[in-house]
Coordinates of N, CA and C in Angstrom, one line a residue:
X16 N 24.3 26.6 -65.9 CA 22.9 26.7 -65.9 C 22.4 27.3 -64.6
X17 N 23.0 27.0 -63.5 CA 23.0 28.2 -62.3 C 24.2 28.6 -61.7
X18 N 23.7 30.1 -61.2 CA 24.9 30.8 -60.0 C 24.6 30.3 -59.2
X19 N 25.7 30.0 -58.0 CA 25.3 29.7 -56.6 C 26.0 31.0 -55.7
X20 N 25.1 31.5 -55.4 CA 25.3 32.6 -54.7 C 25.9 32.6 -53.3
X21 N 27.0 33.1 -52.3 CA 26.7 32.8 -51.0 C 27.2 34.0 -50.5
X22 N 26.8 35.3 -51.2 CA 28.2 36.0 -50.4 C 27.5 36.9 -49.2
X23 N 27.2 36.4 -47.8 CA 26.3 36.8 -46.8 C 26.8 38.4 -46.4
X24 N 26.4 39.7 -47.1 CA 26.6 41.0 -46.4 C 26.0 41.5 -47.8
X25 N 25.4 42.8 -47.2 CA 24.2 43.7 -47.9 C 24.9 44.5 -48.6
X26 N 25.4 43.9 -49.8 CA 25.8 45.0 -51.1 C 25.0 44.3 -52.6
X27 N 24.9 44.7 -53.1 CA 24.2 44.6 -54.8 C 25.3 43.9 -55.1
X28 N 25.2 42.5 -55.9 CA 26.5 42.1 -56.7 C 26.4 41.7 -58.3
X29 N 27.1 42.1 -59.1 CA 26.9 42.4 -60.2 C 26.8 40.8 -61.0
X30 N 27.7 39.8 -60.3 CA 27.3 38.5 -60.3 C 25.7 38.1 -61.0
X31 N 24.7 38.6 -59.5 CA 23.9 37.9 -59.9 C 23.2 38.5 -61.3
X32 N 23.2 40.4 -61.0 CA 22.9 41.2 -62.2 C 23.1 40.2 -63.9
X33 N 24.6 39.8 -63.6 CA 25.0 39.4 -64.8 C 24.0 37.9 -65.5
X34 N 24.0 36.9 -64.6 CA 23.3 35.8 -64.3 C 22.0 36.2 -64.8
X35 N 21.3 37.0 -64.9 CA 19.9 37.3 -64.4 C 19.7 37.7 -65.5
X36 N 20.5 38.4 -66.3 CA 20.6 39.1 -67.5 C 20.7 38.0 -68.7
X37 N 21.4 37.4 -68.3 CA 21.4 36.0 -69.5 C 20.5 34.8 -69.0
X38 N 19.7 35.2 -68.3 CA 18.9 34.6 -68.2 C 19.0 32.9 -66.9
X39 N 20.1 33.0 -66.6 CA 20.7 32.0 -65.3 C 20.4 32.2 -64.4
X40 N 18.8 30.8 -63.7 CA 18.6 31.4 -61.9 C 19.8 31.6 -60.9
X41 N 19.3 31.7 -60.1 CA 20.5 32.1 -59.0 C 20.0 31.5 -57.8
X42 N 21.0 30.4 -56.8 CA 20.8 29.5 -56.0 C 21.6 30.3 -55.0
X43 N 20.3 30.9 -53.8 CA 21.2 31.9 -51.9 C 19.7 31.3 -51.0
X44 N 19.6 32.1 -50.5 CA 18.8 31.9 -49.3 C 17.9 33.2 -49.3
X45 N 16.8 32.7 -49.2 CA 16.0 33.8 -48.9 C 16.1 35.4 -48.6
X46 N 17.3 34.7 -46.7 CA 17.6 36.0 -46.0 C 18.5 36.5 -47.3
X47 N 19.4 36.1 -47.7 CA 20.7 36.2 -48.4 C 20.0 37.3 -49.7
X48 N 19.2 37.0 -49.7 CA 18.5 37.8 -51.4 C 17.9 39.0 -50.8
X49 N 17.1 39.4 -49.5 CA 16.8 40.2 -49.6 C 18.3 41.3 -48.5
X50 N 19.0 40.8 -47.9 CA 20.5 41.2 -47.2 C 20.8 42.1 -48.9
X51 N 21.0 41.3 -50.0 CA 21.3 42.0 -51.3 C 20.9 43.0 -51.6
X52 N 19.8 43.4 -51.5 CA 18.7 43.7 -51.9 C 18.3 44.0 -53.3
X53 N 17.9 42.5 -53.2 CA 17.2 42.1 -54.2 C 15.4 42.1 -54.1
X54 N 14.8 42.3 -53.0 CA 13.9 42.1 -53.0 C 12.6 42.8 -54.0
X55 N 13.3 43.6 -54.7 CA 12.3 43.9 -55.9 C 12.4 43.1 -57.3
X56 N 13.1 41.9 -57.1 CA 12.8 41.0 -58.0 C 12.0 39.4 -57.6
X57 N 11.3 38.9 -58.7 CA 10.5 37.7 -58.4 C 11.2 36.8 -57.6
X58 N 10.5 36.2 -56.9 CA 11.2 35.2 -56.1 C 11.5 33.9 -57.4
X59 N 10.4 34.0 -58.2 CA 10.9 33.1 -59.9 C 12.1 33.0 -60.3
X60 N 12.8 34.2 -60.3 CA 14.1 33.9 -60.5 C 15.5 33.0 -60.2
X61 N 14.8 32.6 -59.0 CA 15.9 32.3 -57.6 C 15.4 30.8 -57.2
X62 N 16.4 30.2 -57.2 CA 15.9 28.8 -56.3 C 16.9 29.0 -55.0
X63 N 15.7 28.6 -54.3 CA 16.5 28.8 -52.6 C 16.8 27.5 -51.5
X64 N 18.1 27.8 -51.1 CA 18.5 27.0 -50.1 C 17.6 26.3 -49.4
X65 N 16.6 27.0 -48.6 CA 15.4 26.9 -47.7 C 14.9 26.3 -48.2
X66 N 14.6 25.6 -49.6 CA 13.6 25.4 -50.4 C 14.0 23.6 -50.6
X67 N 15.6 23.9 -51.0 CA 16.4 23.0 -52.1 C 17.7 22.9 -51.8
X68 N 18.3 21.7 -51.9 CA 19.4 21.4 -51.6 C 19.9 21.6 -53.2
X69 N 21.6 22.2 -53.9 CA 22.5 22.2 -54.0 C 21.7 21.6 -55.4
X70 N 22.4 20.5 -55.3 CA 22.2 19.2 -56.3 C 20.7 20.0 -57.0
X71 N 19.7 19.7 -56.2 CA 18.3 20.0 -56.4 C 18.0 20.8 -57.6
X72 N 18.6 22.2 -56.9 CA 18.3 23.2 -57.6 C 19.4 23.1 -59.0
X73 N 20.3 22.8 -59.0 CA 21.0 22.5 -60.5 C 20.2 21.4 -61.8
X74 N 20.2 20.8 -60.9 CA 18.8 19.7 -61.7 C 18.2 20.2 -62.1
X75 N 16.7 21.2 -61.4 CA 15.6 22.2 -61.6 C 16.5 23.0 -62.9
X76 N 17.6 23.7 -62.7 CA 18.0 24.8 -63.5 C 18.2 24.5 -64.6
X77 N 18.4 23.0 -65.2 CA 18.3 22.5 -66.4 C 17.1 22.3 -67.5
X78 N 16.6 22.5 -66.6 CA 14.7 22.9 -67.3 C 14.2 24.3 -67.4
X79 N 15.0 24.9 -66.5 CA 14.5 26.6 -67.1 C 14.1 27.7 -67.8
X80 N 13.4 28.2 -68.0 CA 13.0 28.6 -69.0 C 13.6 30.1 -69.2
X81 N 15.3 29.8 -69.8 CA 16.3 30.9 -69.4 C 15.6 32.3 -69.9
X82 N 14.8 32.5 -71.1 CA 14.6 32.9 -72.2 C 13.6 33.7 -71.3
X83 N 12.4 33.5 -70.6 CA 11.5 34.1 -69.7 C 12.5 34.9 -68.4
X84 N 13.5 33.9 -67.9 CA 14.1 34.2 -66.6 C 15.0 36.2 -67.2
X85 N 15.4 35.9 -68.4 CA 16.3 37.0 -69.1 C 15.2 38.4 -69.1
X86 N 14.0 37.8 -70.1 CA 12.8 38.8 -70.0 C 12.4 39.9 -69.0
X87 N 12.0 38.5 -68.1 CA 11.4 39.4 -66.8 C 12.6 40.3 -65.5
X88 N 13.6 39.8 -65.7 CA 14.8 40.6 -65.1 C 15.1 41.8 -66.4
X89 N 15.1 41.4 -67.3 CA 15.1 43.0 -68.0 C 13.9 43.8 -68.0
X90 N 12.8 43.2 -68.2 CA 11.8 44.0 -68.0 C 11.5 45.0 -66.8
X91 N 12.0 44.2 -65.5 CA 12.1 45.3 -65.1 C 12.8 46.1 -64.6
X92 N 14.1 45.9 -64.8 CA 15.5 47.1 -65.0 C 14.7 47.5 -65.6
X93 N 14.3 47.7 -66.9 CA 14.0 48.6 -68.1 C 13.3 49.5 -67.5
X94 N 12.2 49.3 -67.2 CA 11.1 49.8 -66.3 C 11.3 51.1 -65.3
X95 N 12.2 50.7 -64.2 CA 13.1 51.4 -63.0 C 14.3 52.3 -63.5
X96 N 14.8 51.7 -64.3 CA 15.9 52.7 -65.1 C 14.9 54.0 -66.1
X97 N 13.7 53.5 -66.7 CA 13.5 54.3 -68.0 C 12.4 55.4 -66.7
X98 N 11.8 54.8 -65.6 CA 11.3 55.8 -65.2 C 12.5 57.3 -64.2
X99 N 13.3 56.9 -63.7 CA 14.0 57.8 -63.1 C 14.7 58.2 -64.5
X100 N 15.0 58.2 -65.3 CA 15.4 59.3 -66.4 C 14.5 59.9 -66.4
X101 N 12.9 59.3 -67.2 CA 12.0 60.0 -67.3 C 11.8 61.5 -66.0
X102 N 12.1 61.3 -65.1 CA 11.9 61.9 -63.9 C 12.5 62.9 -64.3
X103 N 14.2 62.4 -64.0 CA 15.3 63.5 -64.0 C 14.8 64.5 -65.5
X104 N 14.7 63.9 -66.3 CA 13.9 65.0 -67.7 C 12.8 65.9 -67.2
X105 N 11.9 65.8 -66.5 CA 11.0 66.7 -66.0 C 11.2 67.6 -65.1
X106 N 12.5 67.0 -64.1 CA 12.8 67.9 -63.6 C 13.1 69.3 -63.7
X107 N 14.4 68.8 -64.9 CA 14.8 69.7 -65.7 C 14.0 70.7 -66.6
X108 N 13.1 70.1 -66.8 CA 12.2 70.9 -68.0 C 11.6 71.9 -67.2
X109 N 11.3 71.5 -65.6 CA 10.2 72.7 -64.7 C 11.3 73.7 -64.1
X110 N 12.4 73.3 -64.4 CA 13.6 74.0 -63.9 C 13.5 75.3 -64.8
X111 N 13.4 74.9 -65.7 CA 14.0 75.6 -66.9 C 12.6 76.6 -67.5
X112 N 11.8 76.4 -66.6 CA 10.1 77.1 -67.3 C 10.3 79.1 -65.9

């Protein structure tokens, strides 16, 4: 019912992608989420160190509302992914005029 995140150095991890996708918050630290860069996702998603101890947030994550948490992390992949295609397509189209 949660990831516990710790892995301190600024790469994207597919971990939490995966987590976030099925709808499982994910338990780092503030700095730790935006080092990811994550910071274009709700802080909703994430229960934080800073916030909550360990135990705490596992407790919390048993009440979650996975089904919202899945939503709104796809929603906005969907969003960021559907516009840069959209993009790369118009490129091409003014390319091609």
């Amino acid at each position: 019912s949660l990831l516990v995140h710790w892995k301190d150095y600024g790469t994207n991890c597919n971990s939490i992608m995966k987590a976030l996708d099925t709808g499982v918050p994910v338990y780092t630290s503030k700095d730790n989420r935006l080092k990811l860069g994550m910071k274009d996702l709700p802080e909703e998603l994430f229960f934080f160190s800073d916030d909550m101890s360990m135990s705490e947030a596992f407790d919390k994550s048993k009440d979650s509302d996975n089904a919202k948490i899945q939503e709104t992390f796809r929603s906005i992949r969907n969003v960021e992914s559907t516009a840069k295609v959209l993009g790369e397509l118009l490129s091409r189209e003014k390319a091609q005029i």
